[in-house]
């Protein structure tokens, strides 16, 4: 998420404990429209096989990431997908994303195996590297723009946003305060 939104990567990045949230906007996709993505990063807890679905109940597109160098992270995808399908009416699109392709020599999950798994589960498979940026910007920009254009052309029904209240930014003489 940080690589996509801010185009940065840190070897010392602290793993998401619960939920992280960012916004990325696009201008000029359509003469009167602006696309803003709400990007939620929530951690699946392997110990309890829990995938927290409350944070993305009304999402149109869902990306589920796994580490291609960690077999266990791939094996957990089935459990995560079951929980998602059990608690969610539908997603317009679900992507299975294999990360860390910069570590090809340490690969534990084959590209074809992951692609087949995604197809069997009605998903699309893509591979990226958050570390070196391979396939990040191009892939996610194209997915977002394509989805947006299909929505404004009425190929996909509009989904009302049902999430937390928007953040309100108010300034005071000393600093900027963000409140809900």
Coordinates of C-alpha atoms in Angstrom, one line a residue:
X1 CA 0.0 0.0 0.0
X2 CA 2.8 2.4 0.9
X3 CA 4.6 1.6 -2.3
X4 CA 1.5 2.3 -4.4
X5 CA 0.2 5.5 -2.6
X6 CA 3.6 7.1 -1.7
X7 CA 6.0 5.3 -4.0
X8 CA 8.2 4.4 -1.1
X9 CA 9.5 1.2 0.5
X10 CA 11.2 0.7 3.8
X11 CA 13.1 -2.4 4.9
X12 CA 12.1 -1.4 8.5
X13 CA 8.4 -1.1 7.7
X14 CA 6.3 -2.3 10.7
X15 CA 3.8 -4.9 9.8
X16 CA 0.2 -3.7 10.0
X17 CA -1.2 -4.8 13.4
X18 CA -4.8 -4.1 12.7
X19 CA -5.8 -1.6 10.0
X20 CA -4.1 1.1 7.9
X21 CA -5.9 3.4 5.6
X22 CA -4.8 5.7 2.7
X23 CA -6.4 7.6 -0.1
X24 CA -5.1 7.9 -3.7
X25 CA -6.9 10.2 -6.2
X26 CA -6.8 10.4 -10.0
X27 CA -7.6 13.4 -12.1
X28 CA -8.5 13.6 -15.8
X29 CA -9.9 10.1 -16.2
X30 CA -13.2 11.5 -17.3
X31 CA -14.3 15.1 -18.2
X32 CA -16.3 15.6 -15.0
X33 CA -15.3 12.8 -12.7
X34 CA -12.5 12.3 -10.2
X35 CA -11.5 8.9 -8.9
X36 CA -10.5 8.6 -5.3
X37 CA -9.6 5.2 -3.9
X38 CA -10.0 4.3 -0.3
X39 CA -7.2 1.8 0.3
X40 CA -7.6 -0.3 3.4
X41 CA -4.8 -2.6 4.6
X42 CA -5.9 -5.0 7.3
X43 CA -3.9 -7.9 8.6
X44 CA -5.2 -11.4 8.5
X45 CA -4.3 -13.2 11.8
X46 CA -2.8 -16.6 10.9
X47 CA -3.0 -17.9 14.5
X48 CA -6.8 -17.8 14.5
X49 CA -7.4 -18.1 10.7
X50 CA -9.2 -14.8 11.0
X51 CA -9.6 -12.4 8.1
X52 CA -11.2 -9.1 9.4
X53 CA -14.0 -8.4 7.0
X54 CA -15.7 -5.5 8.8
X55 CA -13.3 -2.9 7.3
X56 CA -14.1 -3.8 3.7
X57 CA -17.8 -4.9 3.7
X58 CA -18.8 -2.5 1.0
X59 CA -15.7 -2.6 -1.2
X60 CA -16.0 -3.0 -4.9
X61 CA -12.5 -4.4 -5.4
X62 CA -10.6 -6.6 -3.0
X63 CA -6.9 -7.5 -3.2
X64 CA -5.6 -10.4 -1.1
X65 CA -1.9 -10.6 -0.8
X66 CA 0.5 -13.5 -0.1
X67 CA 4.2 -13.8 0.0
X68 CA 5.5 -16.1 -2.8
X69 CA 8.5 -17.0 -0.6
X70 CA 6.1 -18.2 2.2
X71 CA 4.1 -21.3 1.5
X72 CA 1.9 -20.8 4.6
X73 CA 0.8 -17.4 3.5
X74 CA -0.5 -19.0 0.2
X75 CA -2.1 -21.9 2.0
X76 CA -4.1 -19.4 4.2
X77 CA -5.8 -17.8 1.1
X78 CA -8.5 -20.5 1.0
X79 CA -9.5 -19.8 4.6
X80 CA -9.5 -16.0 3.9
X81 CA -11.7 -16.4 0.8
X82 CA -14.2 -18.6 2.6
X83 CA -14.6 -16.0 5.3
X84 CA -15.0 -13.3 2.8
X85 CA -17.6 -15.1 0.8
X86 CA -19.4 -16.1 3.9
X87 CA -19.7 -12.6 5.2
X88 CA -20.0 -10.6 2.0
X89 CA -22.8 -10.5 -0.5
X90 CA -20.4 -9.9 -3.4
X91 CA -17.3 -8.1 -4.6
X92 CA -17.2 -6.9 -8.1
X93 CA -13.6 -8.2 -8.4
X94 CA -11.2 -10.1 -6.2
X95 CA -7.5 -10.2 -7.0
X96 CA -5.0 -12.6 -5.5
X97 CA -1.6 -10.8 -5.4
X98 CA 1.7 -12.6 -5.1
X99 CA 4.2 -10.3 -3.6
X100 CA 8.1 -10.4 -3.3
X101 CA 8.8 -11.4 -6.9
X102 CA 12.2 -9.7 -6.4
X103 CA 13.0 -12.8 -4.4
X104 CA 12.5 -15.3 -7.3
X105 CA 15.3 -17.6 -6.0
X106 CA 13.4 -18.1 -2.8
X107 CA 10.0 -18.7 -4.4
X108 CA 7.9 -21.4 -2.6
X109 CA 4.7 -20.9 -4.6
X110 CA 4.7 -21.4 -8.3
X111 CA 3.2 -18.8 -10.6
X112 CA 1.0 -21.4 -12.4
X113 CA -0.2 -22.8 -9.1
X114 CA -1.2 -19.4 -7.8
X115 CA -2.9 -18.5 -11.1
X116 CA -4.8 -21.7 -11.1
X117 CA -5.9 -21.2 -7.5
X118 CA -7.2 -17.7 -8.4
X119 CA -9.1 -18.9 -11.4
X120 CA -10.7 -21.7 -9.4
X121 CA -11.9 -19.1 -7.0
X122 CA -13.2 -16.7 -9.6
X123 CA -10.3 -14.3 -9.0
X124 CA -7.5 -12.8 -11.0
X125 CA -3.9 -13.4 -10.2
X126 CA -1.1 -10.8 -10.4
X127 CA 2.4 -10.7 -9.2
X128 CA 4.3 -7.6 -7.8
X129 CA 7.3 -6.5 -5.8
X130 CA 6.7 -3.9 -3.1
X131 CA 10.4 -3.7 -2.6
X132 CA 11.5 -2.7 -6.2
X133 CA 8.1 -1.5 -7.4
X134 CA 7.7 -4.1 -10.2
X135 CA 4.1 -4.1 -11.5
X136 CA 2.8 -1.9 -8.7
X137 CA 1.9 1.5 -10.3
X138 CA 0.9 0.2 -13.7
X139 CA -1.1 -2.7 -12.5
X140 CA -3.1 -0.9 -9.8
X141 CA -3.6 2.2 -11.8
X142 CA -5.0 0.2 -14.7
X143 CA -7.3 -1.9 -12.4
X144 CA -8.6 1.3 -10.8
X145 CA -9.1 3.2 -14.0
X146 CA -10.8 0.3 -15.8
X147 CA -13.2 -0.3 -12.9
X148 CA -13.9 3.5 -12.7
X149 CA -14.7 3.7 -16.4
X150 CA -16.9 0.7 -16.4
X151 CA -18.8 2.3 -13.5
X152 CA -19.4 5.6 -15.2
X153 CA -20.4 3.8 -18.4
X154 CA -23.1 1.9 -16.3
X155 CA -21.4 -1.4 -16.9
X156 CA -21.2 -1.9 -13.2
X157 CA -23.8 -0.6 -10.7
X158 CA -22.8 2.1 -8.4
X159 CA -22.3 1.0 -4.8
X160 CA -23.2 3.5 -2.1
X161 CA -20.3 4.2 0.3
X162 CA -21.1 2.9 3.7
X163 CA -18.1 3.4 5.8
X164 CA -16.8 5.5 8.7
X165 CA -17.6 9.2 8.6
X166 CA -15.3 11.3 6.6
X167 CA -12.4 12.9 8.2
X168 CA -12.7 16.7 8.8
X169 CA -9.6 18.8 8.7
X170 CA -9.6 22.0 10.7
X171 CA -6.7 24.3 11.2
X172 CA -5.7 26.2 14.3
X173 CA -2.8 28.6 14.8
X174 CA -0.5 26.0 16.2
X175 CA -1.1 22.9 14.0
X176 CA -3.5 20.9 12.0
X177 CA -6.0 18.7 13.8
X178 CA -7.8 15.8 12.1
X179 CA -11.1 14.8 13.8
X180 CA -14.0 12.5 12.9

